[in-house]
Structures are given as C-alpha cells and as structure tokens.
mmCIF file of C-alpha atoms in Angstrom:
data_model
loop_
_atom_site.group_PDB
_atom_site.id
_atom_site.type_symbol
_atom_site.label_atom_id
_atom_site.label_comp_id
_atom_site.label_asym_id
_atom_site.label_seq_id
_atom_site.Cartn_x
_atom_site.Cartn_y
_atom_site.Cartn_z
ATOM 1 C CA UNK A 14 -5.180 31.509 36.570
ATOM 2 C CA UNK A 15 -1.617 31.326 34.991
ATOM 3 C CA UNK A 16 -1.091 32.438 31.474
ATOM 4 C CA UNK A 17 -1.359 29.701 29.114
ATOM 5 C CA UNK A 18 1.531 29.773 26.339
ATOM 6 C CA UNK A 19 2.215 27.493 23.126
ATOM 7 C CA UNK A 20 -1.478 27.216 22.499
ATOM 8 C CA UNK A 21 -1.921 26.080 18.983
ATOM 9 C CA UNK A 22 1.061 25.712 17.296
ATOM 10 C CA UNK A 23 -0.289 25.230 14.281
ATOM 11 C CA UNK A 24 -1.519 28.714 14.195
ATOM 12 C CA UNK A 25 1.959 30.599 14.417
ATOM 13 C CA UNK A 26 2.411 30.779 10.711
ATOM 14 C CA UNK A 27 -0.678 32.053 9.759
ATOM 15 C CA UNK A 28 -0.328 34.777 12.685
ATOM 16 C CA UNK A 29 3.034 36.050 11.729
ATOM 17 C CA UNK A 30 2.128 36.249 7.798
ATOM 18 C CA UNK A 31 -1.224 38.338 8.953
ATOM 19 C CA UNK A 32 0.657 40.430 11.793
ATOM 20 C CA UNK A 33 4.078 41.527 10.362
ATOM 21 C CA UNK A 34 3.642 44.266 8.360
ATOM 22 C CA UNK A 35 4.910 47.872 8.508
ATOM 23 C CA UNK A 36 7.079 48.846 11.579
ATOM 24 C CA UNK A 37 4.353 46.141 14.181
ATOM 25 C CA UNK A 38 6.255 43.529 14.761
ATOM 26 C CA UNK A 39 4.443 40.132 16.128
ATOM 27 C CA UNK A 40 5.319 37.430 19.087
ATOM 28 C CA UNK A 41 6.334 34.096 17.643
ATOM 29 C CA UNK A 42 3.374 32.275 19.865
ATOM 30 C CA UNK A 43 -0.522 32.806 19.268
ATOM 31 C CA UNK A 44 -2.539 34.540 22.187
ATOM 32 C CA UNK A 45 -6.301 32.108 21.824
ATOM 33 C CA UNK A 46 -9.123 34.346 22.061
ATOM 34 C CA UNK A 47 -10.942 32.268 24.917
ATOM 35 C CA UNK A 48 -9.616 29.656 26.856
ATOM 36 C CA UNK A 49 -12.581 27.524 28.709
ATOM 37 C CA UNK A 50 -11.371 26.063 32.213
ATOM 38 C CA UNK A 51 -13.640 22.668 32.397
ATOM 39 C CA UNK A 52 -14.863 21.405 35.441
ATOM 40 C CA UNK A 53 -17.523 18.843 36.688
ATOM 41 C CA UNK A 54 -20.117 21.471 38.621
ATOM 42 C CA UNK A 55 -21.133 18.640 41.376
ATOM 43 C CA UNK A 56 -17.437 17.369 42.329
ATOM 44 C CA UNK A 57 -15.527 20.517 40.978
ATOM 45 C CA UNK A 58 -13.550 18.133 39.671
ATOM 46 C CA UNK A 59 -11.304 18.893 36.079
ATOM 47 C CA UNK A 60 -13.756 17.238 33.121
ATOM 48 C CA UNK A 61 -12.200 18.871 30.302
ATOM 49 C CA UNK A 62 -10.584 15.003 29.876
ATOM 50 C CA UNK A 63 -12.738 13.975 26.911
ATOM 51 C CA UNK A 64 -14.426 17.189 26.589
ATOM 52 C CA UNK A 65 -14.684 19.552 22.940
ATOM 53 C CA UNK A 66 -16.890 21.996 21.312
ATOM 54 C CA UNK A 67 -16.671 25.181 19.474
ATOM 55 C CA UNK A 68 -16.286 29.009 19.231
ATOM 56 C CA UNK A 69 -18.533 30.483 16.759
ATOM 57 C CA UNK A 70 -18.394 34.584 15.446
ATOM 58 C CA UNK A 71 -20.551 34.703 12.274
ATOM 59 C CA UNK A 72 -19.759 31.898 9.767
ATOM 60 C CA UNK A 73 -16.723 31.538 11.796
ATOM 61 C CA UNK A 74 -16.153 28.629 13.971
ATOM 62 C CA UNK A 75 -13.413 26.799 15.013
ATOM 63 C CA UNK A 76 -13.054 23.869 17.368
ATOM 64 C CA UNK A 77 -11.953 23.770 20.918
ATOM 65 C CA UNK A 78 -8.892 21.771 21.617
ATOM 66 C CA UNK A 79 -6.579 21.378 24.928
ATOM 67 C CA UNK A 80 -4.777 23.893 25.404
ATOM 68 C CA UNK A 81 -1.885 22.083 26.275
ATOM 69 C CA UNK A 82 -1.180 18.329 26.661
ATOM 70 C CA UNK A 83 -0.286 18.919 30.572
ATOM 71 C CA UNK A 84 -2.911 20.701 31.211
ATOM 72 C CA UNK A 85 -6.341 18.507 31.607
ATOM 73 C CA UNK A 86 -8.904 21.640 32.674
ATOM 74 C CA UNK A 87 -8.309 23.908 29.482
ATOM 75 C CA UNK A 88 -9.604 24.226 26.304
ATOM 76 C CA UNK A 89 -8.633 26.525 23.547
ATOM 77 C CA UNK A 90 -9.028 27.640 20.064
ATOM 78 C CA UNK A 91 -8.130 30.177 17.282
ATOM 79 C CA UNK A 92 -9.911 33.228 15.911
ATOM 80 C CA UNK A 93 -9.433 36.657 16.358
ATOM 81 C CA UNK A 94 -11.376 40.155 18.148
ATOM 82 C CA UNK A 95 -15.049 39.940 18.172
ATOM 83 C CA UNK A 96 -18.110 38.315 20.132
ATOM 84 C CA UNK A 97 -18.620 35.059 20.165
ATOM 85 C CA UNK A 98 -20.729 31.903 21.228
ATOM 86 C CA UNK A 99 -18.871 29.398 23.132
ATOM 87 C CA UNK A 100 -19.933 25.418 23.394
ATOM 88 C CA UNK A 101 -18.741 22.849 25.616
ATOM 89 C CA UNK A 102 -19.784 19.213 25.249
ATOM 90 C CA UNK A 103 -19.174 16.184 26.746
ATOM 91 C CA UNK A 104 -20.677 12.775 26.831
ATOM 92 C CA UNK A 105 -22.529 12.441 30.457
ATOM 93 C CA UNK A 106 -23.253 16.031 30.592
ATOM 94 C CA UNK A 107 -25.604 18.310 29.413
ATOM 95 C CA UNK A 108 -24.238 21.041 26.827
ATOM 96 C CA UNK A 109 -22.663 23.626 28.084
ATOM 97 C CA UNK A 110 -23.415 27.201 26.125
ATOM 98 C CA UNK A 111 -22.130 30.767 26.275
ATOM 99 C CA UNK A 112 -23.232 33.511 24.136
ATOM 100 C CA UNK A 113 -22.107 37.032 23.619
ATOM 101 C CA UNK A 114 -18.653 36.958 24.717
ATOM 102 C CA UNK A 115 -16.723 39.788 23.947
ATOM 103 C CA UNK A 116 -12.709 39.208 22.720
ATOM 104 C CA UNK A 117 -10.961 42.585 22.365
ATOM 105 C CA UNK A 118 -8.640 43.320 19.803
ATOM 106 C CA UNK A 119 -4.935 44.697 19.292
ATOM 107 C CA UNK A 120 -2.227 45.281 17.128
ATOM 108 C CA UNK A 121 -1.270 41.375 16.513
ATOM 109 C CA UNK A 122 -5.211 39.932 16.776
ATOM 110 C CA UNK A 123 -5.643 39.126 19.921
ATOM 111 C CA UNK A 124 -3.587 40.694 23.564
ATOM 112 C CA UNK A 125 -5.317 39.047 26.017
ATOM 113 C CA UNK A 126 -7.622 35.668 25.828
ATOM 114 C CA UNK A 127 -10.737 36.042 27.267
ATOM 115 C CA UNK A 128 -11.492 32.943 30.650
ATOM 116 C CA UNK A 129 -14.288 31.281 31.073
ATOM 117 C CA UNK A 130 -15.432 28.778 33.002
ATOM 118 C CA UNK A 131 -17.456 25.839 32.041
ATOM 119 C CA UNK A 132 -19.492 23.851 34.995
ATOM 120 C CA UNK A 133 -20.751 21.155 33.139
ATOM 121 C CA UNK A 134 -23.826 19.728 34.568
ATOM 122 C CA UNK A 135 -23.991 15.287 34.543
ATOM 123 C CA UNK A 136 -26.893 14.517 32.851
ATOM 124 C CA UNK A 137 -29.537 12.289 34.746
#
C-alpha cells in the first residue's frame, strides 16, 4: 500500500508545538496512527465512500476521516503511540470492530501508521 501523506492538516500545529524541543527536530506533516483501507467484503469493492467511525485509547477518541480527498478506500485519524480499538461504520453494513491494536511510538509521536483493513459485511 503506498504511503499516505498530508493526512490531517489540521493536526500539523499541534504536532510541531509538542515535537520540537531540544536538538529533535519534527517533519512539517503528521504520520496518523492507523489508517483503515475500507472495502465491501462481498464485491471487494472500495466502501469507505460514506463510511466513519472512531479510534479509541482510554478516554481518548478521535474520529476517522478520509485520509485524503482522492483517495475513496482510506480512513484516518489523529492520536499518538498506544493500543487502541478501531470502529468502522456504515449505513448498510454491520459494524465493523477492532480491538487491541498496537501503534508504536518514536521521537515525533508516531513513525509509522499502523494498516488495517476493514471488510465490512452488508447487512441483511
């Protein structure tokens, strides 16, 4: 899967005041800690179109959004290192949920974002 970049731009600020301090020195763009590839599990189709949920670590959650307006399969979302739950849900389809996902850490928040991929079942 290519890398996904200019995810959340309203996140960079935010970033760079946390990350730059001492000699570490932060990228301008925000690496998401999971990006969800959405697809329709029958056709295989792309069915993030329409699509949202959450990430959730603690008391933390955050919504998913795309992760670019190009790109119809992916969604995304901020936080930072730690496990999470993951929920996809769309109307016509039964709720998609992962728990326990793992998001390493580094320097700047997050290095790399962790894929997943949602096969959302229609509902009857």
């Amino acid at each position: 899967m290519r890398k996904y970049v200019g995810v959340l731009p309203l996140l960079i600020s935010a970033a760079l005041a946390a990350c730059n301090s001492g000699t570490v020195v932060c990228a301008a763009s925000i690496t998401p800690p999971i990006l969800v590839e959405v697809r329709d599990r029958t056709t295989g189709a792309p069915a993030a179109q329409g699509a949202g949920g959450w990430i959730k670590k603690g008391t933390f959650t955050s919504p998913l959004f795309p992760a670019q307006p190009s790109e119809p399969l992916v969604l995304a979302s901020e936080g930072g290192p730690g496990f999470y739950e993951v929920v996809v849900q769309k109307t016509g389809y039964s709720t998609w949920t992962k728990n326990g996902v793992w998001v390493q850490g580094g320097k700047c928040g997050v290095d790399k974002s962790v894929v997943l991929k949602a096969d959302l079942q229609p509902s009857a």
